[in-house]
XYZ file of C-alpha atoms in Angstrom:
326
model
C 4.199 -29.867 8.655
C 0.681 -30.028 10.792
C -2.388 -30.244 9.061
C -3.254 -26.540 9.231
C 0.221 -25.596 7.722
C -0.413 -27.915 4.935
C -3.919 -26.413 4.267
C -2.270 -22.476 4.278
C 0.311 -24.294 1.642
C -2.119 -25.657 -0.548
C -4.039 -21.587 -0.362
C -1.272 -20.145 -0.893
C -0.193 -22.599 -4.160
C -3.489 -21.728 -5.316
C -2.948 -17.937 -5.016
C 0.080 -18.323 -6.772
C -1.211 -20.168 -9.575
C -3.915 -17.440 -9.963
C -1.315 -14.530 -9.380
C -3.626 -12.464 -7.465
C -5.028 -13.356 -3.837
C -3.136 -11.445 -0.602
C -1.213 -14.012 1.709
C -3.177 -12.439 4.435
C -6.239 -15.263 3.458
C -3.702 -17.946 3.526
C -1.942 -17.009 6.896
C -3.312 -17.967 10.405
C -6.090 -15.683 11.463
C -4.107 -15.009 14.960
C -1.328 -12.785 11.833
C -4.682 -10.688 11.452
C -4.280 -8.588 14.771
C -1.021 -7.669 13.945
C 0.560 -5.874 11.117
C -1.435 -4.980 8.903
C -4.239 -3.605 11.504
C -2.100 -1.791 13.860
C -1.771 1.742 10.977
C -4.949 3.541 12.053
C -4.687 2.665 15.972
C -1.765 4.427 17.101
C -4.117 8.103 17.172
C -6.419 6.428 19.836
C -3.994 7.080 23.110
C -5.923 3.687 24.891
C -4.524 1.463 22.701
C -1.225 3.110 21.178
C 0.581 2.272 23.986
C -0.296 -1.237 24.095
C 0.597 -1.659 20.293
C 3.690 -0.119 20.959
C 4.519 -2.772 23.618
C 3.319 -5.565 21.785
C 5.441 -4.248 18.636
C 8.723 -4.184 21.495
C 7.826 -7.712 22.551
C 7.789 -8.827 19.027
C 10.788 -7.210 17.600
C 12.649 -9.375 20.544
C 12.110 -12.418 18.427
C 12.722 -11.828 15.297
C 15.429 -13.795 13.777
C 19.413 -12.098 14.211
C 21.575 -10.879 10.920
C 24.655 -11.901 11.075
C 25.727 -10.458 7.970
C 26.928 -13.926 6.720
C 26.113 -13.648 3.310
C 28.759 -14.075 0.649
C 27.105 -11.931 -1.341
C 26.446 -9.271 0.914
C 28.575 -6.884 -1.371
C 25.496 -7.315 -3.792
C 22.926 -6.291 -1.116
C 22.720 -2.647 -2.306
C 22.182 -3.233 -5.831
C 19.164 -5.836 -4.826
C 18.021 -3.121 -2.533
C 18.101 -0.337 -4.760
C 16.651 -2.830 -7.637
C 13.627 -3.491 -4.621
C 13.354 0.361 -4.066
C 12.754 1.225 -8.023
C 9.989 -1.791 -8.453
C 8.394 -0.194 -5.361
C 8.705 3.191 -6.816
C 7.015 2.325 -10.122
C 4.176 0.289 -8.816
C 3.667 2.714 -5.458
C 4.673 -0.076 -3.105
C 4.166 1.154 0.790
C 7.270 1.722 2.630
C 6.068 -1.078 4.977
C 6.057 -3.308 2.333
C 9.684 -2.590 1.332
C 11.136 -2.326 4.765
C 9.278 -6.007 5.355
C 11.247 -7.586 1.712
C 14.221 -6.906 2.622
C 13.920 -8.062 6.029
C 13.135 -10.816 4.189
C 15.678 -10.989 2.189
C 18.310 -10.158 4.616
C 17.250 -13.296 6.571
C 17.427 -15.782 3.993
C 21.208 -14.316 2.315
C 22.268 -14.582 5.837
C 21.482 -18.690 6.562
C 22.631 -19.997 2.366
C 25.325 -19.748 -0.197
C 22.768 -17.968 -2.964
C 24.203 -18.357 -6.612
C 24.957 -15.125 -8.124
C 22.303 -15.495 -10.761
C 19.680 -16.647 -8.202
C 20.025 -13.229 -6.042
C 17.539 -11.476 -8.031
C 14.884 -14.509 -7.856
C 15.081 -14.396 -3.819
C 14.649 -10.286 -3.657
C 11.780 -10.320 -6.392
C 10.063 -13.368 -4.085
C 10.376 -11.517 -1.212
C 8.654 -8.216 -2.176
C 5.913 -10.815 -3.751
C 5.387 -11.985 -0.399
C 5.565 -8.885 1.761
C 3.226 -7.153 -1.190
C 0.857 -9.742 -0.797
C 0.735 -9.611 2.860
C 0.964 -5.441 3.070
C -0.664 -4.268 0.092
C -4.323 -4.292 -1.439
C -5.048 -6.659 -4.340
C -4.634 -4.906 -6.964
C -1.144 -3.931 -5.964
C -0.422 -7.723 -5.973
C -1.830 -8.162 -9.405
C -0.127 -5.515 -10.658
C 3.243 -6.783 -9.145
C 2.713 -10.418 -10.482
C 1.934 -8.635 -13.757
C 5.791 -7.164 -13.645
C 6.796 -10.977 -12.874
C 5.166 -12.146 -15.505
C 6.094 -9.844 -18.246
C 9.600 -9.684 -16.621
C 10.517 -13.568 -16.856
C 9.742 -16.348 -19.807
C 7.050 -18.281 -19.129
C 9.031 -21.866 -17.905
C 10.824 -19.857 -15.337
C 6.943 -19.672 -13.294
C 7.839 -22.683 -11.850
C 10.948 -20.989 -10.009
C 8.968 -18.286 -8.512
C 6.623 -20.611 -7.343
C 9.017 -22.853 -5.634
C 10.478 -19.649 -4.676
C 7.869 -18.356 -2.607
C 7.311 -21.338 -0.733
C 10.917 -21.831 0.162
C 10.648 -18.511 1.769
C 7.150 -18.980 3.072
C 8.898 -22.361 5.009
C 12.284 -20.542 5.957
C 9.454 -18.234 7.947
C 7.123 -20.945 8.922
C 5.285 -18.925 7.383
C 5.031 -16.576 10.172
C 5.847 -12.974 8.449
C 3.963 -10.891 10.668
C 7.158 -8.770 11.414
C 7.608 -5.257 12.860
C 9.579 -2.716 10.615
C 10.943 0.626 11.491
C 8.281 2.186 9.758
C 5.737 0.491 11.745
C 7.414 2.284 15.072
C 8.016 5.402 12.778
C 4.306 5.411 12.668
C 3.854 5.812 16.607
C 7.534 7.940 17.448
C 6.414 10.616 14.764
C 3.757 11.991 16.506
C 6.269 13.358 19.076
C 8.715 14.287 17.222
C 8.265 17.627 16.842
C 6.613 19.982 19.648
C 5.683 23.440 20.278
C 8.380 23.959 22.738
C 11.493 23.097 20.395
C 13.793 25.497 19.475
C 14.520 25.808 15.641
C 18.332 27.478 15.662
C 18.018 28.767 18.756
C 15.137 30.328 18.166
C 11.008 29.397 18.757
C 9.393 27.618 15.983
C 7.422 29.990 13.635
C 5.440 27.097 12.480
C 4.636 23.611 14.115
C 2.575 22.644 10.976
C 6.302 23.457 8.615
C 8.710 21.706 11.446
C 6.261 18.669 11.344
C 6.402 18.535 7.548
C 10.041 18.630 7.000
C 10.548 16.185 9.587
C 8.149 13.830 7.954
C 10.314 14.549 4.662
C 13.769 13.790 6.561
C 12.624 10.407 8.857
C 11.264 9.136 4.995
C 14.798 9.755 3.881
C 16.610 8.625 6.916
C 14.360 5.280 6.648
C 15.561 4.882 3.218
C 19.153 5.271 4.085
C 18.593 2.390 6.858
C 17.684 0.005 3.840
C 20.867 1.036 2.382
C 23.507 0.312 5.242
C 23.054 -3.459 6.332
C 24.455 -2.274 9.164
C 20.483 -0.924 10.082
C 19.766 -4.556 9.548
C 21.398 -5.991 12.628
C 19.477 -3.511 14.975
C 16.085 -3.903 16.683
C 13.648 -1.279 14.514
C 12.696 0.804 16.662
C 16.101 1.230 17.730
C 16.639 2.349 13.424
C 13.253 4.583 13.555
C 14.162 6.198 16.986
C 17.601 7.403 15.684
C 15.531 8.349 12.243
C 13.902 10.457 14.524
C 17.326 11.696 16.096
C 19.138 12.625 12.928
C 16.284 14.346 11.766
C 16.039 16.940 14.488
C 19.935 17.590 14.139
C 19.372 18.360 9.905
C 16.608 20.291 11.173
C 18.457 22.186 13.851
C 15.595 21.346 16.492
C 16.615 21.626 19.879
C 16.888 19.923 22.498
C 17.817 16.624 19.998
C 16.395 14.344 22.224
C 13.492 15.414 24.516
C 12.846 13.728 27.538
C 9.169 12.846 25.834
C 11.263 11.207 23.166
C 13.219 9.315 25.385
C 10.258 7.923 27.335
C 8.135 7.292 24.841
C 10.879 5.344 22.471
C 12.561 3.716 25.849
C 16.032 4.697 24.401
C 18.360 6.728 25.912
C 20.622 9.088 23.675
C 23.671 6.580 24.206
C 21.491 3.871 22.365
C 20.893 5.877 19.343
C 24.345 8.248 18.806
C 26.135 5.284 16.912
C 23.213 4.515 14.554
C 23.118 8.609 13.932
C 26.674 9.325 13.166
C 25.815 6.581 10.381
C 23.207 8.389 9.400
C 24.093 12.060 9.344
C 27.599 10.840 7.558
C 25.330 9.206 4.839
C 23.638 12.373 4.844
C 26.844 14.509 4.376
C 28.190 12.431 1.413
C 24.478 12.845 -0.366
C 25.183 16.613 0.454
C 28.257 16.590 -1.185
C 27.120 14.756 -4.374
C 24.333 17.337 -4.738
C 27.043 20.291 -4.648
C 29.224 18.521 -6.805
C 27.189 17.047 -9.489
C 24.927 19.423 -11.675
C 22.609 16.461 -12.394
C 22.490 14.833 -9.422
C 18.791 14.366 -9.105
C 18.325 12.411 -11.856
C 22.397 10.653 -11.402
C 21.504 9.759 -8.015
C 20.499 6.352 -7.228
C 16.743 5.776 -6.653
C 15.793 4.433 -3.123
C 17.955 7.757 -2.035
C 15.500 10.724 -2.388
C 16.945 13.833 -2.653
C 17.684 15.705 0.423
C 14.916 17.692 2.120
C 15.109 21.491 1.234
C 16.809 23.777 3.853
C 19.238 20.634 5.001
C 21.410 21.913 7.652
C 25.285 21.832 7.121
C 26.436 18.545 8.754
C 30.139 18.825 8.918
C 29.497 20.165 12.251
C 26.825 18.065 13.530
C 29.283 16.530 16.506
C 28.408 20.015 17.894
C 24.584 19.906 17.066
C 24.027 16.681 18.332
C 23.580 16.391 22.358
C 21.189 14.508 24.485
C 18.783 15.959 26.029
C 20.856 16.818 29.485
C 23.170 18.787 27.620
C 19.952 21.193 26.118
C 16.771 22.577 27.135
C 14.694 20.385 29.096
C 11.452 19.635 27.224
């Protein structure tokens, strides 16, 4: 460990002892131009593209899931567990999608005891909250810890956290599907689409509901580890794809979308069918189950109004060769 890793150490112990201050003051300055910047620069067109590249470049390195856990049937519930904390203390999507990356990494490289599992996941949205979020977001989340878990088990979380911090070396500046979400959504839906067949009758509605459905199809990605294993813009360009089929938007994948994401519709049909057959089993649930909203398991919201029927979404669902060109 080189002397300026051993000085972010020491900050960071310190913040943890005082259960407030963001890992963004302990982190190398060069994490600064990253992340937690990039939200409010992808409307200025000169640099948008350049983040986008950057964010491409980056995704390249981060570390492959292997899905080696031996505990990987427990994923969901941590997940889920992850999505309600987030819920309750209005934790940004970024800072979820960037936990159980997390997460994900360090089940897939150790044996985790059983009774540990929920120790790691709770670490891990510390972390990403304190890196993401504003302070008083962290307090209020070390506030849960601390009410949460007797007082000698502080110690754990703190040796916790710093496990983690080294598994990273402590380089969590990391690209989430909601970070390329960010830059894809702003072409997702255009005045020249078809709704049905038809011409839209209002951009501002299409735009809204497919805000509604890439949130829902970004949750479902947190679900499947299968999501995990992809790059994420891969995950948000297919969010992007299934939404247009629920919303009956033709063509499904423009020839804008297609340059601007750099994936072709042969890169993102697997990762849909997962999607839109998620989709179809929440659909059934909500016909079957008079209570389903509140039965229904947290991190899944309920489905956007005016869903399409996806039974027969292999015929809704061509590239963009196979529709109107765009």
């Amino acid at each position: 460990m080189n002397l300026h890793t051993t000085y972010n150490h020491m900050l960071y112990v310190i913040s943890l002892l005082e259960g407030t201050t963001s890992i963004v003051k302990c982190l190398p300055s060069k994490s600064l131009n990253s992340m937690t910047l990039i939200r409010d620069e992808w409307t200025d067109p000169d640099l948008a593209c350049d983040i986008h590249h950057t964010l491409k470049a980056k995704e390249k390195q981060l570390a492959a899931f292997n899905c080696n856990s031996p505990q990987i049937g427990l994923r969901r519930f941590l997940v889920d567990w992850l999505a309600i904390i987030s819920e309750k203390y209005e934790i940004s999507a970024y800072t979820l999608h960037l936990a159980i990356y997390c997460m994900d990494r360090f089940m897939d490289k150790y044996d985790i005891k059983e009774a540990t599992l929920h120790l790691v996941a709770l670490s891990c949205l510390v972390i990403a909250t304190k890196y993401e979020e504003k302070e008083e977001k962290v307090m209020s989340l070390c506030n849960f810890n601390s009410c949460a878990y007797e007082s000698d088990k502080k110690g754990d979380y703190l040796k916790m956290e710093i496990l983690l911090l080294e598994f990273f070396s402590w380089k969590i500046s990391i690209p989430t599907a909601v970070h390329f979400m960010d830059y894809y959504i702003t072409d997702a839906v255009c005045d020249r689409d078809l709704h049905a067949g038809q011409p839209l009758t209002s951009l501002s509605d299409a735009v809204t509901y497919m805000k509604k459905y890439t949130k829902y199809f970004l949750d479902i990605s947190l679900q499947d580890h299968v999501f995990s294993s992809c790059m994420p813009s891969l995950v948000a360009a297919s969010c992007i794809a299934a939404s247009r089929v629920c919303l009956k938007l033709t063509p499904t994948w423009t020839t804008k979308l297609r340059k601007l994401t750099k994936y072709s519709w042969e890169h993102i049909a697997p990762l849909i069918e997962t999607m839109l057959i998620a989709h179809e089993v929440d659909e059934k649930a909500a016909e079957t189950s008079s209570d389903h909203s509140t039965a229904k398991v947290v991190l899944l919201p309920t489905t956007p109004a005016n869903a399409s029927t996806v039974g027969t979404w292999h015929d809704m669902i061509k590239p963009d060769s196979m529709n109107r060109k765009s």
